[in-house]
Short mmCIF file of C-alpha atoms in Angstrom, two decimals:
data_model
loop_
_atom_site.label_atom_id
_atom_site.label_comp_id
_atom_site.label_asym_id
_atom_site.label_seq_id
_atom_site.Cartn_x
_atom_site.Cartn_y
_atom_site.Cartn_z
CA MET E 28 113.55 118.21 90.72
CA SER E 29 115.93 118.32 93.66
CA CYS E 30 118.54 115.60 94.00
CA ARG E 31 118.73 115.84 97.79
CA ALA E 32 118.24 112.28 99.01
CA LYS E 33 119.50 110.19 101.90
CA PHE E 34 120.18 106.45 101.92
CA ILE E 35 119.49 104.79 105.28
CA PHE E 36 121.66 101.72 105.82
CA GLY E 37 123.85 99.95 108.34
CA ASN E 38 125.57 96.58 108.16
CA GLU E 39 123.70 95.51 111.31
CA GLU E 40 120.55 95.25 109.18
CA LEU E 41 122.02 92.16 107.53
CA GLN E 42 121.29 90.31 110.80
CA TYR E 43 117.53 90.21 110.07
CA ARG E 44 117.56 86.55 109.10
CA PHE E 45 115.32 83.78 110.38
CA ASN E 46 117.58 80.86 109.38
CA ASP E 47 119.95 79.81 106.60
CA ASP E 48 117.19 78.17 104.54
CA HIS E 49 114.69 81.00 104.78
CA PRO E 50 113.81 82.84 101.51
CA PHE E 51 114.03 86.27 103.19
CA ASN E 52 117.75 86.75 102.67
CA PRO E 53 119.33 90.06 103.76
CA LYS E 54 122.26 89.48 101.40
CA ARG E 55 120.13 91.30 98.83
CA LEU E 56 120.89 94.52 100.72
CA GLU E 57 124.63 93.91 100.42
CA LEU E 58 124.27 93.14 96.70
CA THR E 59 122.26 96.31 96.08
CA VAL E 60 124.58 98.62 97.98
CA ASP E 61 127.58 97.18 96.17
CA LEU E 62 125.90 97.63 92.77
CA LEU E 63 125.18 101.28 93.53
CA ILE E 64 128.72 101.92 94.74
CA LYS E 65 130.28 100.20 91.71
CA THR E 66 127.93 102.16 89.43
CA GLY E 67 129.16 105.39 91.04
CA ALA E 68 125.66 106.25 92.25
CA LEU E 69 126.14 106.02 96.03
CA SER E 70 128.69 107.74 98.22
CA SER E 71 129.30 107.63 101.96
CA ALA E 72 128.02 111.22 102.24
CA SER E 73 124.53 110.04 101.33
CA ILE E 74 124.44 107.12 103.80
CA VAL E 75 122.77 107.62 107.18
CA PRO E 76 122.87 104.81 109.77
CA PRO E 77 119.59 103.53 111.24
CA ARG E 78 118.69 104.05 114.86
CA GLN E 79 116.85 101.84 117.33
CA ALA E 80 113.10 102.36 117.58
CA THR E 81 111.88 102.88 121.14
CA ILE E 82 109.20 100.82 122.84
CA GLU E 83 106.97 103.90 122.84
CA GLU E 84 107.36 104.23 119.07
CA LEU E 85 106.57 100.55 118.53
CA GLU E 86 103.50 100.87 120.75
CA ARG E 87 101.97 103.40 118.37
CA VAL E 88 101.09 100.33 116.29
CA HIS E 89 101.87 97.15 118.22
CA LEU E 90 100.26 95.91 121.44
CA SER E 91 102.59 96.03 124.44
CA GLU E 92 101.85 92.33 125.10
CA TYR E 93 103.04 91.46 121.61
CA ILE E 94 106.25 93.47 122.02
CA GLN E 95 106.91 91.71 125.33
CA ALA E 96 106.40 88.34 123.63
CA VAL E 97 108.86 89.29 120.88
CA GLN E 98 111.39 90.34 123.53
CA ALA E 99 110.95 87.06 125.42
CA LEU E 100 111.45 84.99 122.27
CA SER E 101 114.53 87.02 121.32
CA ARG E 102 116.58 85.69 124.22
CA PRO E 103 119.25 83.08 123.41
CA ASP E 104 117.27 80.50 125.42
CA PRO E 105 113.58 81.50 125.63
CA ASP E 106 111.70 80.04 128.58
CA GLU E 107 109.06 77.36 128.12
CA HIS E 108 106.15 79.77 128.59
CA ALA E 109 107.41 82.07 125.82
CA ILE E 110 107.83 79.12 123.44
CA ARG E 111 104.34 77.79 124.24
CA GLU E 112 102.89 81.22 123.42
CA ALA E 113 104.93 81.76 120.23
CA ASP E 114 102.24 80.36 117.93
CA ARG E 115 99.65 82.73 119.41
CA TRP E 116 101.81 85.65 118.28
CA GLY E 117 102.50 84.26 114.79
CA LEU E 118 106.15 83.55 115.55
CA MET E 119 106.26 79.75 115.39
CA ASP E 120 105.53 78.83 111.76
CA GLU E 121 108.07 78.37 108.98
CA ASP E 122 107.31 81.80 107.50
CA THR E 123 108.07 83.90 110.59
CA PRO E 124 109.89 81.79 113.17
CA TYR E 125 111.42 83.49 116.22
CA PHE E 126 115.21 83.82 116.35
CA PRO E 127 117.82 85.13 118.85
CA GLY E 128 118.07 88.93 118.89
CA MET E 129 114.82 89.28 116.95
CA HIS E 130 113.52 92.27 118.93
CA GLU E 131 116.78 94.22 118.76
CA ILE E 132 117.40 93.80 115.04
CA THR E 133 113.76 94.37 114.05
CA SER E 134 113.63 97.49 116.23
CA LEU E 135 116.65 98.70 114.28
CA LEU E 136 114.85 98.15 110.99
CA VAL E 137 111.87 100.11 112.31
CA GLY E 138 114.23 102.82 113.51
CA GLY E 139 115.76 103.02 110.05
CA SER E 140 112.36 103.85 108.59
CA LEU E 141 111.76 106.41 111.34
CA GLU E 142 115.14 107.96 110.55
CA ALA E 143 114.05 108.19 106.90
CA VAL E 144 110.85 109.96 107.96
CA ASP E 145 112.66 112.46 110.17
CA THR E 146 115.32 113.33 107.61
CA VAL E 147 112.60 114.23 105.11
CA MET E 148 110.13 115.93 107.43
CA SER E 149 112.85 118.01 109.10
CA GLY E 150 113.97 119.30 105.70
CA GLN E 151 117.39 117.63 105.78
CA SER E 152 116.52 115.96 102.49
CA ASP E 153 113.66 115.87 100.02
CA HIS E 154 113.70 112.09 99.73
CA ALA E 155 114.97 109.16 101.79
CA LEU E 156 115.36 105.47 101.03
CA HIS E 157 115.48 102.66 103.59
CA LEU E 158 115.71 99.34 101.82
CA GLY E 159 115.88 97.40 105.08
CA GLY E 160 112.27 98.42 105.76
CA GLY E 161 108.99 97.55 104.11
CA LEU E 162 107.92 94.78 106.53
CA HIS E 163 104.27 95.36 105.69
CA HIS E 164 102.58 92.14 106.87
CA ALA E 165 103.02 92.38 110.65
CA MET E 166 99.81 93.17 112.54
CA PRO E 167 99.47 95.04 115.83
CA ASN E 168 99.26 91.74 117.69
CA LYS E 169 100.90 89.25 115.37
CA GLY E 170 103.87 88.61 113.13
CA GLY E 171 103.49 87.05 109.69
CA GLY E 172 104.73 86.94 106.13
CA PHE E 173 108.41 87.24 107.18
CA CYS E 174 107.58 90.38 109.21
CA VAL E 175 107.97 90.76 112.99
CA TYR E 176 107.32 94.49 113.48
CA ASN E 177 105.63 96.60 110.83
CA ASP E 178 108.07 99.43 110.20
CA ALA E 179 105.87 100.95 107.49
CA SER E 180 102.92 101.24 109.89
CA VAL E 181 105.12 102.62 112.68
CA ALA E 182 106.58 105.17 110.25
CA ILE E 183 103.08 106.29 109.24
CA ALA E 184 102.00 106.53 112.88
CA HIS E 185 105.12 108.64 113.51
CA LEU E 186 104.19 110.94 110.61
CA ARG E 187 100.73 111.37 112.08
CA SER E 188 101.83 111.79 115.71
CA LYS E 189 104.90 114.00 115.33
CA TYR E 190 104.14 115.93 112.13
CA ASN E 191 100.33 115.77 111.84
CA ALA E 192 100.84 114.88 108.18
CA ARG E 193 98.30 113.50 105.72
CA VAL E 194 100.01 110.35 104.47
CA MET E 195 99.74 108.57 101.12
CA TYR E 196 101.05 105.02 101.44
CA ILE E 197 101.86 103.24 98.15
CA ASP E 198 102.57 99.49 98.22
CA THR E 199 104.05 97.94 95.07
CA ASP E 200 104.85 94.53 96.56
CA VAL E 201 103.27 91.56 94.76
CA HIS E 202 101.71 90.58 98.10
CA HIS E 203 98.87 92.70 99.50
CA GLY E 204 99.99 95.25 102.10
CA ASP E 205 97.58 93.85 104.68
CA GLY E 206 99.30 94.93 107.90
CA VAL E 207 99.39 98.57 106.85
CA GLN E 208 95.85 98.49 105.49
CA TRP E 209 94.30 97.15 108.69
CA SER E 210 96.32 99.48 110.92
CA PHE E 211 94.82 102.56 109.22
CA TYR E 212 91.54 101.20 107.88
CA THR E 213 89.44 103.82 109.69
CA ASP E 214 91.88 106.76 109.52
CA PRO E 215 90.76 109.46 107.04
CA ASP E 216 94.22 111.07 107.09
CA VAL E 217 96.04 107.97 105.81
CA CYS E 218 95.31 106.77 102.29
CA THR E 219 96.66 103.28 101.55
CA PHE E 220 97.11 102.07 97.97
CA SER E 221 98.22 98.50 97.18
CA ILE E 222 98.75 96.93 93.76
CA HIS E 223 99.30 93.20 94.09
CA GLU E 224 98.54 89.78 92.71
CA THR E 225 95.01 88.76 93.58
CA GLY E 226 94.79 86.90 96.87
CA LYS E 227 92.97 83.99 95.22
CA TYR E 228 96.23 82.09 94.90
CA LEU E 229 98.74 84.12 96.92
CA TYR E 230 99.49 85.05 100.54
CA PRO E 231 97.91 86.79 102.43
CA GLY E 232 94.67 86.16 100.54
CA THR E 233 93.31 89.67 101.12
CA GLY E 234 93.12 92.93 99.18
CA PRO E 235 90.10 92.70 96.87
CA VAL E 236 89.01 95.95 95.27
CA GLU E 237 85.97 96.05 97.58
CA GLU E 238 88.11 96.59 100.72
CA ARG E 239 87.80 100.37 100.83
CA GLY E 240 88.19 101.43 104.46
CA ASP E 241 85.62 101.83 107.19
CA GLY E 242 84.03 104.58 109.27
CA ASP E 243 85.71 107.95 108.76
CA GLY E 244 88.33 106.18 106.65
CA PHE E 245 85.88 104.82 104.10
CA GLY E 246 87.21 105.53 100.62
CA THR E 247 90.82 106.05 101.71
CA ASN E 248 91.82 102.40 101.26
CA ILE E 249 92.50 101.42 97.64
CA ASN E 250 93.27 97.93 96.42
CA LEU E 251 94.24 97.00 92.89
CA PRO E 252 94.49 93.20 92.61
CA VAL E 253 95.81 91.94 89.27
CA GLU E 254 95.63 88.53 87.67
CA PRO E 255 98.42 85.92 87.70
CA TYR E 256 100.78 86.30 84.72
CA THR E 257 100.07 90.00 84.37
CA GLU E 258 102.75 91.70 82.25
CA ASP E 259 104.32 95.17 82.23
CA GLU E 260 101.81 97.07 80.10
CA SER E 261 98.74 95.89 81.97
CA TRP E 262 100.40 96.37 85.39
CA MET E 263 101.49 99.93 84.62
CA ASP E 264 98.19 100.89 82.99
CA SER E 265 96.36 100.02 86.20
CA PHE E 266 99.01 101.53 88.45
CA ARG E 267 99.26 104.91 86.75
CA GLU E 268 95.59 105.63 86.26
CA VAL E 269 94.30 104.60 89.67
CA LEU E 270 97.23 105.96 91.70
CA GLY E 271 97.28 109.24 89.80
CA LYS E 272 93.62 109.89 90.54
CA ALA E 273 93.96 108.73 94.15
CA VAL E 274 96.81 111.12 94.94
CA ALA E 275 95.09 114.01 93.15
CA SER E 276 91.95 113.39 95.22
CA PHE E 277 93.63 112.82 98.58
CA ARG E 278 96.20 115.64 98.38
CA PRO E 279 98.76 114.19 100.82
CA ASP E 280 101.50 116.07 102.64
CA VAL E 281 103.95 113.21 102.15
CA ILE E 282 104.29 109.94 100.26
CA ILE E 283 105.68 106.78 101.84
CA SER E 284 106.12 103.89 99.42
CA GLN E 285 106.97 100.22 99.80
CA HIS E 286 109.02 98.68 96.99
CA GLY E 287 108.84 94.92 97.13
CA CYS E 288 110.22 93.69 93.81
CA ASP E 289 108.60 90.27 93.73
CA ALA E 290 106.23 90.93 90.80
CA HIS E 291 109.13 90.12 88.48
CA ALA E 292 108.80 87.04 86.28
CA PHE E 293 111.88 85.49 87.91
CA ASP E 294 110.56 85.72 91.47
CA PRO E 295 109.86 82.25 92.94
CA GLN E 296 107.16 83.33 95.41
CA ALA E 297 104.45 84.69 93.06
CA HIS E 298 102.93 84.34 89.59
CA ILE E 299 103.24 87.79 87.97
CA HIS E 300 105.22 88.05 84.73
CA CYS E 301 106.56 91.62 84.78
CA SER E 302 110.06 92.67 83.79
CA MET E 303 112.54 95.10 85.27
CA SER E 304 110.83 97.89 83.33
CA ILE E 305 108.12 98.37 85.98
CA TYR E 306 110.82 98.91 88.62
CA LEU E 307 111.98 101.91 86.65
CA GLN E 308 108.53 103.22 85.70
CA MET E 309 106.86 102.98 89.12
CA PRO E 310 109.48 105.03 91.02
CA GLN E 311 109.54 107.58 88.20
CA PHE E 312 105.79 108.08 88.53
CA ILE E 313 105.88 108.25 92.34
CA HIS E 314 108.73 110.78 92.07
CA GLU E 315 106.58 112.97 89.83
CA LEU E 316 103.62 112.74 92.22
CA ALA E 317 105.77 113.62 95.22
CA HIS E 318 106.96 116.83 93.58
CA LYS E 319 103.56 117.72 92.18
CA TYR E 320 101.55 117.26 95.38
CA CYS E 321 103.92 116.94 98.37
CA GLY E 322 106.70 119.47 97.88
CA GLY E 323 108.97 116.52 97.01
CA ARG E 324 108.49 114.76 100.37
CA TRP E 325 108.98 111.07 99.61
CA ILE E 326 110.10 108.22 101.87
CA ALA E 327 110.72 104.87 100.17
CA LEU E 328 111.13 101.47 101.82
CA GLY E 329 112.20 98.03 100.63
CA GLY E 330 109.98 94.95 100.89
CA GLY E 331 109.73 91.51 99.31
CA GLY E 332 111.99 90.16 96.60
CA TYR E 333 113.25 86.59 96.57
CA ASP E 334 115.38 86.33 93.46
CA ILE E 335 118.15 88.09 95.33
CA TRP E 336 120.73 87.78 92.55
CA ARG E 337 118.99 88.60 89.26
CA VAL E 338 116.17 90.90 90.36
CA VAL E 339 116.50 92.67 93.71
CA PRO E 340 119.83 94.50 93.21
CA ARG E 341 118.77 95.95 89.86
CA ALA E 342 115.24 96.87 90.99
CA TRP E 343 116.34 98.60 94.18
CA ALA E 344 119.26 100.31 92.46
CA LEU E 345 116.80 101.70 89.88
CA LEU E 346 114.76 103.13 92.77
CA TRP E 347 117.77 105.04 94.11
CA LEU E 348 118.83 106.16 90.63
CA THR E 349 115.34 107.60 90.14
CA MET E 350 115.20 109.19 93.58
CA THR E 351 118.49 110.99 92.96
CA ASP E 352 117.77 112.01 89.36
CA HIS E 353 120.81 110.06 88.24
CA PRO E 354 121.30 110.45 84.46
CA LEU E 355 121.37 106.68 84.03
CA ALA E 356 117.72 106.43 85.11
CA SER E 357 116.49 108.66 82.29
CA ALA E 358 118.91 107.14 79.76
CA LEU E 359 117.44 103.67 80.29
CA SER E 360 114.15 104.72 78.72
CA SER E 361 115.87 104.86 75.33
CA LYS E 362 118.71 102.40 76.06
CA PRO E 363 117.14 99.63 78.20
CA LEU E 364 119.97 97.18 77.60
CA THR E 365 122.66 99.45 79.04
CA PRO E 366 125.28 97.15 80.63
CA LEU E 367 125.55 96.69 84.38
CA ALA E 368 128.83 97.61 86.08
CA PRO E 369 131.31 94.90 85.00
CA GLU E 370 133.08 95.15 88.36
CA TRP E 371 129.84 94.15 90.12
CA LEU E 372 129.31 91.20 87.80
CA ALA E 373 132.89 90.03 88.30
CA ARG E 374 132.54 90.29 92.09
CA TRP E 375 129.26 88.37 92.46
CA GLN E 376 128.96 85.95 89.54
CA PRO E 377 131.19 83.37 91.25
CA GLU E 378 128.73 83.25 94.18
CA SER E 379 125.49 83.39 92.20
CA PRO E 380 123.79 80.02 91.56
CA LEU E 381 122.46 81.38 88.24
CA PRO E 382 123.97 83.49 85.44
CA LEU E 383 123.59 87.15 86.39
CA PRO E 384 121.90 89.49 83.89
CA ASP E 385 124.42 91.88 82.39
CA THR E 386 122.01 94.70 81.48
CA TRP E 387 119.89 97.02 83.64
CA LEU E 388 116.57 96.13 82.03
CA ASP E 389 115.47 92.79 80.61
CA PRO E 390 115.49 91.70 76.93
CA VAL E 391 111.74 91.05 77.06
CA GLU E 392 111.53 90.53 73.30
CA THR E 393 113.29 87.20 73.86
CA TRP E 394 110.81 86.03 76.51
CA GLU E 395 108.16 83.47 75.64
CA PRO E 396 104.76 85.18 75.20
CA ILE E 397 102.01 84.61 77.77
CA PRO E 398 99.22 82.62 76.05
CA ARG E 399 96.29 84.33 77.85
CA ARG E 400 97.61 87.88 77.54
CA LYS E 401 94.40 89.39 76.13
CA GLU E 402 92.16 87.72 78.71
CA ILE E 403 94.43 88.71 81.60
CA SER E 404 94.69 92.31 80.43
CA GLU E 405 90.91 92.57 80.00
CA LYS E 406 90.28 91.27 83.52
CA ASN E 407 92.78 93.77 84.94
CA LYS E 408 91.10 96.55 82.99
CA GLN E 409 87.74 95.63 84.54
CA THR E 410 89.26 95.70 88.04
CA LYS E 411 90.87 99.06 87.30
CA GLU E 412 87.55 100.50 86.17
CA ILE E 413 85.86 99.34 89.40
CA ALA E 414 88.64 100.94 91.45
CA MET E 415 88.28 104.17 89.48
CA LEU E 416 84.53 104.24 90.14
CA TYR E 417 85.22 104.05 93.87
CA LEU E 418 87.51 107.10 93.83
CA PRO E 419 86.09 110.60 94.38
CA ASP E 420 86.05 113.01 91.43
CA ARG E 421 87.10 115.93 93.61
CA PRO E 422 89.76 116.38 96.31
CA VAL E 423 88.98 114.80 99.65
CA GLU E 424 88.07 117.52 102.16
CA GLN E 425 90.90 118.34 104.53
#
């Protein structure tokens, strides 16, 4: 496998912050980049700055009226009409409140994902990673779930418009990738796959296995909802079997994946009980699929992740280590408790409110067992079997 990969990042992306108390904290980007640098896995030669997305590019997904509303609310002192209309556009609640400069910084995040697409599709690199992206909840006419513009949807629309590519979108966030799903629900050339905690107890409350697409796109929307307190083995069993068959059937030209890392047991926003192991295994499997079916073309984005100290830096660093075929990624399979860079721990432990883990993967043998493990795993197996029944046994006609 080729090691040609580009890392899309600029310090300006740290400005995507709603307020000081909001759980979506861009400091996780700074922590991840520093961990990769101190591990010796990221150099300046691999870093590409994001660009600004144009209005035309945003309008491939978002309504012009919505973009105008975002622009109006981005001013230092929005007028009374813009503020009165903010709730209509989903930009008034505590999850996704408007803030000064919102349009400019979110357009930059979208542009970073577009830059990742272009660097791969132009042949400059086989893979590209943009951790500032993955804002998968925004709808064409509404913000939500900490997302103002949906960079993943805009990136997919760009792949369709500029490159006429068949796109496989893989969403590993613990929250259902609703904004991307509904944007391409009738498109037969975009296959969306989302593994997530069931919406029975978790935002956004959508993503049952029965949501399969509509019209010409029927069958190209795949949801894999898992039960609260799902653990590594059950999560990965569902993920591998359903995704493997889906990609083999759909035969995409390119994979674009979203890597929210909030299915970890430490994450405060959800109820899944996975360890860091899935954040090594999932990228490894996607990497294999990209080379087997897409000539290596793989664009990866960030996403959710709200334990910014103990979880996000390790999970996202593992993604880059996998994408670049770094020897550490393969070594962790046999040596999961390999120590983290001591320089990184020394730099950030004084700021962390909790003791930082000092190994790449988690010592899961010391974790308290989940009491309903068998019942949870059996329910997930039943859901997986339903999802498998919905998938075609032969490649989708192109």
